[in-house]
Short mmCIF file of C-alpha atoms and ligand atoms in Angstrom, two decimals:
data_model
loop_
_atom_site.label_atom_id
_atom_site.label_comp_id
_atom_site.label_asym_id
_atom_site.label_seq_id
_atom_site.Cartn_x
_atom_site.Cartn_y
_atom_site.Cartn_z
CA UNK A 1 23.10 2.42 9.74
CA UNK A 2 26.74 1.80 8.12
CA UNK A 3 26.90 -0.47 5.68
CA UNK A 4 27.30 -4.08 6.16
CA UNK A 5 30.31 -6.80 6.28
CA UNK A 6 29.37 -9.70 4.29
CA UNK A 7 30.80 -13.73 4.98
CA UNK A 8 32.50 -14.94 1.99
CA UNK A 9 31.58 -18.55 2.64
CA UNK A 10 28.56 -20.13 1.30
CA UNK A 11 25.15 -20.56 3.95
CA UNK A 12 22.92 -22.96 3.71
CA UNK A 13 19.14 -23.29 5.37
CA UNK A 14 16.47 -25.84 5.06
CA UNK A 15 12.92 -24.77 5.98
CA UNK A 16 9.69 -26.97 6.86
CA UNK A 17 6.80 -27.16 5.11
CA UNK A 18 3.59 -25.52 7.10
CA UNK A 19 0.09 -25.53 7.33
CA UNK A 20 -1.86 -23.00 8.23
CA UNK A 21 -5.60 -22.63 9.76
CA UNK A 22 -6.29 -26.09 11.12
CA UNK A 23 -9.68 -25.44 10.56
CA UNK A 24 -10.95 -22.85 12.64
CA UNK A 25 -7.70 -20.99 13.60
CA UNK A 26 -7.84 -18.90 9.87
CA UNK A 27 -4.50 -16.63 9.87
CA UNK A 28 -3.67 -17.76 13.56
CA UNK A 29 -2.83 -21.81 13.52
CA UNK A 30 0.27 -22.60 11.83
CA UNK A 31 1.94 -26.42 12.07
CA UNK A 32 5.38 -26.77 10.73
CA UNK A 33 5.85 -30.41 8.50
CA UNK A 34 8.51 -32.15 7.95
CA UNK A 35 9.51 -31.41 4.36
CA UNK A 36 12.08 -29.39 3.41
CA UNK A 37 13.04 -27.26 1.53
CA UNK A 38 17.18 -26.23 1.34
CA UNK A 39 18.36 -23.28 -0.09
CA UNK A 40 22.32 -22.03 -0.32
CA UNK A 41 23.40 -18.61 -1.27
CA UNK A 42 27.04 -16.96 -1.61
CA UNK A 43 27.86 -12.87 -1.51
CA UNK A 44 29.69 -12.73 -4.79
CA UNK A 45 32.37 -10.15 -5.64
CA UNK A 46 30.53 -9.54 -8.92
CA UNK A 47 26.98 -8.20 -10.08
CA UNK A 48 25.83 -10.78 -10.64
CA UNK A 49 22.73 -12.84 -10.12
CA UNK A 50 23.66 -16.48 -10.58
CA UNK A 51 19.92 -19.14 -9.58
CA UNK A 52 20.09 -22.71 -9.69
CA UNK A 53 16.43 -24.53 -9.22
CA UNK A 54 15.39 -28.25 -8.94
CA UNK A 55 12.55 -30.09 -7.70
CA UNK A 56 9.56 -28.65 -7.13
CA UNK A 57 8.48 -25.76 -9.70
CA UNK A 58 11.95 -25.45 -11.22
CA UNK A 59 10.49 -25.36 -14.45
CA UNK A 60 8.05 -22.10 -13.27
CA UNK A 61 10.24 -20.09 -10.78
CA UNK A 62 12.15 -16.98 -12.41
CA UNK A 63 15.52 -17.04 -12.21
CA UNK A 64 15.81 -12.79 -11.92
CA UNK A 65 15.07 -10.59 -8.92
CA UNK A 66 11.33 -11.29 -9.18
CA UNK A 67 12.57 -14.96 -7.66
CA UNK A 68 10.86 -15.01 -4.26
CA UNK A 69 13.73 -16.13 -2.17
CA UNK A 70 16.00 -13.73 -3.75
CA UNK A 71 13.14 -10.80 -3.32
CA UNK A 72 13.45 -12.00 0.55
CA UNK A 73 17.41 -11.90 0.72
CA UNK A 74 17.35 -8.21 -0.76
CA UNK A 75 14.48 -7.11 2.26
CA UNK A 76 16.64 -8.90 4.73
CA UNK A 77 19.99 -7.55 3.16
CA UNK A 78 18.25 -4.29 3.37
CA UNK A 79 16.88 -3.92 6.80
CA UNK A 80 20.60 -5.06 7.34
CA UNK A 81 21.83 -1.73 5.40
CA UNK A 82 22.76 -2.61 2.02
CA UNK A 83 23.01 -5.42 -0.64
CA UNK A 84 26.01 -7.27 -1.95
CA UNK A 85 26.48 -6.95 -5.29
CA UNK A 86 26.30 -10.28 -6.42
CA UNK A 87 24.85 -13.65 -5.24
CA UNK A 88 25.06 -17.09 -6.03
CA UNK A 89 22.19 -19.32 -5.24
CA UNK A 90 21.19 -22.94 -5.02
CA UNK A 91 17.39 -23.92 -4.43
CA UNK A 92 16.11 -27.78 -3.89
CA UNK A 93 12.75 -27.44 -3.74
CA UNK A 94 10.82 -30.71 -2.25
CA UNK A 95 7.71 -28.76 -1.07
CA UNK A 96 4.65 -28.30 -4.40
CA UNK A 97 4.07 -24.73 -4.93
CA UNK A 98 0.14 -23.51 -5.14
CA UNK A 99 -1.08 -26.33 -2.52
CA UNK A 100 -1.25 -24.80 0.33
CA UNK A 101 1.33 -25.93 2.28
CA UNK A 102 3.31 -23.05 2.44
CA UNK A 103 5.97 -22.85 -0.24
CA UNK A 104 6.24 -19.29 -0.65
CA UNK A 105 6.60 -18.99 3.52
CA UNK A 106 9.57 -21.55 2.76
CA UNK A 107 11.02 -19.23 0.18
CA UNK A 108 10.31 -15.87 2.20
CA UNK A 109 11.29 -17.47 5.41
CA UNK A 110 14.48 -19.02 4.33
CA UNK A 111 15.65 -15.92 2.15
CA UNK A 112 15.39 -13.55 5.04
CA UNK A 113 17.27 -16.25 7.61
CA UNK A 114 20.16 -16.70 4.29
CA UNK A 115 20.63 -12.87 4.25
CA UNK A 116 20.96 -12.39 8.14
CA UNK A 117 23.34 -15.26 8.15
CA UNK A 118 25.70 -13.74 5.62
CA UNK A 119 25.81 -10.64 7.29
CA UNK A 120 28.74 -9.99 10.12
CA UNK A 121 26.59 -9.78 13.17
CA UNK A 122 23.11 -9.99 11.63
CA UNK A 123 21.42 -11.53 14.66
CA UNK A 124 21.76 -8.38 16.80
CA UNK A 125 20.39 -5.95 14.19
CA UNK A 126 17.67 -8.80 13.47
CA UNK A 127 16.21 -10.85 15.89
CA UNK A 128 13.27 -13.74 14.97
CA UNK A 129 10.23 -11.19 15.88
CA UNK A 130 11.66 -8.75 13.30
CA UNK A 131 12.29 -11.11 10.78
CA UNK A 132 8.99 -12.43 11.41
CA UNK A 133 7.41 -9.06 10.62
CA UNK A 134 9.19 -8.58 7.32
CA UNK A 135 8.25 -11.64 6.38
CA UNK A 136 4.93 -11.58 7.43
CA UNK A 137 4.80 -7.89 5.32
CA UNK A 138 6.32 -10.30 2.22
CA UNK A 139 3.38 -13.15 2.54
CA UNK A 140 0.33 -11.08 3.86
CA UNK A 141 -0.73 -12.83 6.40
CA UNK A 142 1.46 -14.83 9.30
CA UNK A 143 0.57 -18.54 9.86
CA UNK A 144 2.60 -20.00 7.58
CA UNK A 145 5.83 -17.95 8.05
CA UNK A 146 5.97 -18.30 11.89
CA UNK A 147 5.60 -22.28 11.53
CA UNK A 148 8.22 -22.37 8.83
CA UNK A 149 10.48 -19.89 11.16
CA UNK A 150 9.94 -21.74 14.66
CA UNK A 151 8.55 -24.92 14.15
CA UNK A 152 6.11 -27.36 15.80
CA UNK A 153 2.80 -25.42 16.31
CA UNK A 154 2.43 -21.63 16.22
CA UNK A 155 -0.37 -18.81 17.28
CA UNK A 156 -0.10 -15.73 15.04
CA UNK A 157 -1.17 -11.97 16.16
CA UNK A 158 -1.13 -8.32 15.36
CA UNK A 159 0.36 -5.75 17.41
CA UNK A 160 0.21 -2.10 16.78
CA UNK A 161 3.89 -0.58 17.38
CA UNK A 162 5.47 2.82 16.67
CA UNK A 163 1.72 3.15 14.32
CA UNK A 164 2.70 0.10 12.75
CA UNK A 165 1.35 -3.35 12.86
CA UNK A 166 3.66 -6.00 13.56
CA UNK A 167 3.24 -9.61 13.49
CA UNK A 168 4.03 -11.49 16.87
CA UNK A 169 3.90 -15.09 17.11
CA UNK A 170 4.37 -18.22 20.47
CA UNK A 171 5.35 -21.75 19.54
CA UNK A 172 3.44 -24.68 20.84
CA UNK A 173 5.46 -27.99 21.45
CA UNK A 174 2.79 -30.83 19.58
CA UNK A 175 2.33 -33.70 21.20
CA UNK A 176 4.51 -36.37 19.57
CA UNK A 177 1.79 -38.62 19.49
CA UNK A 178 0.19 -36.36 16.55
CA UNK A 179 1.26 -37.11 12.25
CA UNK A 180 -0.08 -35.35 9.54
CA UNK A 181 -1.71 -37.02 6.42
CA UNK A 182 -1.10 -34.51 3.55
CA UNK A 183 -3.36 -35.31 0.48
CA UNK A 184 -2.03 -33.36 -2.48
CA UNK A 185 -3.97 -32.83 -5.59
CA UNK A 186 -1.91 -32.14 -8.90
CA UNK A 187 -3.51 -29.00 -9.30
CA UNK A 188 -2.67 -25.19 -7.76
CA UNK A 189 -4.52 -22.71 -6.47
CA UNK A 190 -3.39 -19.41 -5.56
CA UNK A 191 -3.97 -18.20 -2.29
CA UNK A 192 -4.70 -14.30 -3.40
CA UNK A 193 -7.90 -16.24 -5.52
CA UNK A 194 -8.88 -18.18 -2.38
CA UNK A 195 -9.04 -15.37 -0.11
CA UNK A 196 -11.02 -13.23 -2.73
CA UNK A 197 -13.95 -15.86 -2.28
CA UNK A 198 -14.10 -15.21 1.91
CA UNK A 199 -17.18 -13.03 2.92
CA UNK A 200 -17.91 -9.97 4.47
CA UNK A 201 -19.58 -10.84 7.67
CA UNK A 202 -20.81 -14.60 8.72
CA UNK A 203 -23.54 -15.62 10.83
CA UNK A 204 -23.17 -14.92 14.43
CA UNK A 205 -24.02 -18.26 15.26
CA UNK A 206 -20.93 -19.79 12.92
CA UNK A 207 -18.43 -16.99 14.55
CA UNK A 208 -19.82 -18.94 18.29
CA UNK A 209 -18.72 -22.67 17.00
CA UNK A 210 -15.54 -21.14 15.18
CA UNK A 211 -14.10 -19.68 18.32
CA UNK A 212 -15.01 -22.46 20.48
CA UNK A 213 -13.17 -24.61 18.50
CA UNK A 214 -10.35 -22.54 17.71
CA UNK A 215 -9.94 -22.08 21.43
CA UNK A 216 -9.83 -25.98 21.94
CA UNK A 217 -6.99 -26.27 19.51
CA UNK A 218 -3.93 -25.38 21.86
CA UNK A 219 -5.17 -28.14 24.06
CA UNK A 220 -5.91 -30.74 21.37
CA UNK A 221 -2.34 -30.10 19.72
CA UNK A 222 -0.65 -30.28 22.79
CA UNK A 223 -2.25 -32.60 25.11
CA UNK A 224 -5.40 -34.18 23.87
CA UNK A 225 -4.79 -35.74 20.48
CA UNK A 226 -8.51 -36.98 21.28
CA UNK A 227 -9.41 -33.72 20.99
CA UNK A 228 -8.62 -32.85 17.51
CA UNK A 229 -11.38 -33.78 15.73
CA UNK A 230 -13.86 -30.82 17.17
CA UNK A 231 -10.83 -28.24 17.61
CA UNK A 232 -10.65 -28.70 13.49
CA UNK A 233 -13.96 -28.17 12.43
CA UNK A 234 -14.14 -25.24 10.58
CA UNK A 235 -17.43 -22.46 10.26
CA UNK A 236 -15.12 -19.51 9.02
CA UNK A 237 -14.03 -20.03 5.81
CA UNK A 238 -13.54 -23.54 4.41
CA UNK A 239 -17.34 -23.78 2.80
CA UNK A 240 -17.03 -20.57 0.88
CA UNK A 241 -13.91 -21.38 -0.66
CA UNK A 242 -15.07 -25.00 -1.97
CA UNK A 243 -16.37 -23.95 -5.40
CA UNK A 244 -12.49 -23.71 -6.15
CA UNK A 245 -11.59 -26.75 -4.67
CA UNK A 246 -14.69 -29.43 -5.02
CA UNK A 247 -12.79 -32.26 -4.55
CA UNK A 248 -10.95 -31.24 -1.92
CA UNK A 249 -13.55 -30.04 0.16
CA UNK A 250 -15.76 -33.50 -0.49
CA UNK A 251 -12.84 -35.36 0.57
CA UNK A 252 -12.67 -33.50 4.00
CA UNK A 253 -16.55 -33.84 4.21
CA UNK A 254 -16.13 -38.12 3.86
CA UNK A 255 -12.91 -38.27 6.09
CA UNK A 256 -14.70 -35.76 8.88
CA UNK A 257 -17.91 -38.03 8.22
CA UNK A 258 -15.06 -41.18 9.52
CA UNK A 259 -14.22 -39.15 12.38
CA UNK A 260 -10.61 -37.94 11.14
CA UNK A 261 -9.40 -34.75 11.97
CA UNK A 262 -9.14 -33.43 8.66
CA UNK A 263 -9.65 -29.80 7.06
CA UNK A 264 -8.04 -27.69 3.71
CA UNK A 265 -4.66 -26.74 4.72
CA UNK A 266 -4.17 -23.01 4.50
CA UNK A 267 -5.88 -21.88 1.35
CA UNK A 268 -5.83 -25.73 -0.31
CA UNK A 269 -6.12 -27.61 -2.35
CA UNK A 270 -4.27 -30.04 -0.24
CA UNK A 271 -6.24 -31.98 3.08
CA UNK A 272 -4.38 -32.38 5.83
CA UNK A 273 -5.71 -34.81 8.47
CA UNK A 274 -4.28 -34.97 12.10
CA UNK A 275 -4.32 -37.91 13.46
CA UNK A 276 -2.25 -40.69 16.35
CA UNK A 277 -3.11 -44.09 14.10
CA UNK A 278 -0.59 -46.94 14.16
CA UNK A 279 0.79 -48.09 10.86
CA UNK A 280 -2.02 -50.24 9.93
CA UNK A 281 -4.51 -47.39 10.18
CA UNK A 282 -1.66 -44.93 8.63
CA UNK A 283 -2.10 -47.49 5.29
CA UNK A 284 -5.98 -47.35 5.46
CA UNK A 285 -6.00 -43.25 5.70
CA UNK A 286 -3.83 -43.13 2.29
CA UNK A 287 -6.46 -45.26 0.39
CA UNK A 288 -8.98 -42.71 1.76
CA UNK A 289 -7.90 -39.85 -0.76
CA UNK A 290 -8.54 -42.22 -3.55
CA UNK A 291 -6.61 -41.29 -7.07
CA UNK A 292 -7.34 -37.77 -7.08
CA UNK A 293 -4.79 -36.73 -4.89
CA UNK A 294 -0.98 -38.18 -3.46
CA UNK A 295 -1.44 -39.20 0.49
CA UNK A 296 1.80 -38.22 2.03
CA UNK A 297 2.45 -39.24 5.45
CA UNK A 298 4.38 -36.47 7.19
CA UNK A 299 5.58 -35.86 10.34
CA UNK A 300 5.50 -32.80 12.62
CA UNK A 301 8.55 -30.61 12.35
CA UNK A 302 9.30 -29.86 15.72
CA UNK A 303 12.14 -26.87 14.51
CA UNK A 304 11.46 -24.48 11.94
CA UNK A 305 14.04 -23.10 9.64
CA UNK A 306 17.46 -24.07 10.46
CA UNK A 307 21.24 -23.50 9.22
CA UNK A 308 23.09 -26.25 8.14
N1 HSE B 401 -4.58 -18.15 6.37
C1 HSE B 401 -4.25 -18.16 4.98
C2 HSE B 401 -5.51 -18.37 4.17
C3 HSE B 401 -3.28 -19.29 4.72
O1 HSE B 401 -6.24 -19.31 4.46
O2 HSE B 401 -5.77 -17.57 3.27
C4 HSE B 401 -2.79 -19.38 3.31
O3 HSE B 401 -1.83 -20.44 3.24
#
């Protein structure tokens, strides 16, 4: 591959927030949310490496190669067949990192769309189901990079290709009747600790509900709101996880005990609940997380990343 032509001029991407799961749908489900991150990078001239961070974790996120969005731009740049030699690079970060509500798919996803935009002709040597697989390679698993790359709802799989797995994903179009209810909590939790407390094997009885409900979830997220509450419940994953997340999982025990739709988005801490209520019932869900964590209303992000 010869080496590529770089743009000059600055590119600039924002990228939804995702969740990933719903419930039952573990490392399949993915729902993009509206809140963005943005992200602008520049080829420079120079070797340089020049990272400017605000918002969210700018006081944690390295400012060196071992930055996540730059560590994305230099997989894209080189499935692309080379890096510049320098870049300039602007991060506002609005999503929380460590919540599960996929900041690192927002880095990985919007680092690999920045480097295929500053190459000359980068969408024929990359299309989305290629940049899906490197980023899915980045992140480990796919959920939350296909919602933050296409938007609204997505179903994650595995293919094997050229003895090679590679991530495929299809985009659902939610029904517009359905919000999200984010409940933060000011405390992380990494997802590589979270998925070392999943089990072997579960009961074959759970792996029956899970599937059932999982199956129901296309149809509750696109046509049967009414649906949601049983195509969230949840028998793979969510109870042997709680130990790192008590409050979190009580507080999806009381809302599910209301009848709201809610579960631990991706690996938590957060609780997301789906749900169609009007304003007044949108006021009464926020009081429902107490003080532990911030209720965040947040609508369904029917595009994933984008170029401004
Ligand atoms: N499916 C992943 C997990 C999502 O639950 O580990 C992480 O955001």
């Amino acid at each position: 591959m010869s080496k590529p032509t770089f743009k000059a001029k600055p590119m600039q991407v924002q990228v939804p927030a995702s969740s990933a799961n719903l419930g039952p749908g573990f490392d399949a489900f993915g729902l993009a949310l509206a809140m963005h991150d943005r992200y602008v990078a520049q080829v420079l001239d120079d070797v340089v490496l020049d990272i400017d961070v605000t918002g969210e974790g700018a006081d944690e996120v390295p400012r060196t190669d071992k930055n996540l969005l730059v560590k994305a731009m230099h997989k894209g740049f080189d499935f692309l067949g080379g890096r510049p030699k320098g870049l300039a690079i602007r991060a506002l970060n609005v999503n929380p990192h460590g919540r599960g509500l996929g900041s690192s798919a927002s880095a990985i996803i919007g680092g690999l769309v920045l480097a295929r935009a500053l190459v000359l002709n980068g969408e024929d040597q990359m299309n989305d189901i290629a940049l899906l697989s490197l980023a899915t390679d980045m992140e480990g698993h796919p959920d939350n990079v296909s919602a933050a790359l296409f938007g609204g709802a997505t179903i994650s799989w595995f293919e094997m290709e050229k003895n090679k797995s590679s991530a495929h994903c299809v985009h659902l179009n939610v029904d517009p009747r359905i919000q999200a209810m984010a409940y933060i909590p000011s405390k992380a939790l990494a997802t590589s600790k979270a998925r070392k407390m999943l089990p072997d094997s579960i009961p074959f009885a759970d792996a029956v509900q899970n599937s059932r409900n999982a199956s129901l979830m296309s149809h509750a997220l696109t046509l049967r709101p009414d649906l949601l509450f049983t195509a969230t419940e949840d028998f793979l994953h969510q109870s042997y996880r709680a130990n790192a997340m008590p409050e979190s999982f009580a507080l999806v025990e009381k809302l599910r005990g209301a009848g709201v739709a809610a579960f631990i988005s991706g690996a938590g801490p957060t609780v997301l609940a789906l749900h169609t209520a009007d304003q007044r019932e949108v006021e009464e869900l926020k009081l429902a997380g107490g003080k532990a964590f911030v209720a965040t209303p947040l609508e369904i992000a029917s595009r994933g990343a984008v170029l401004l």
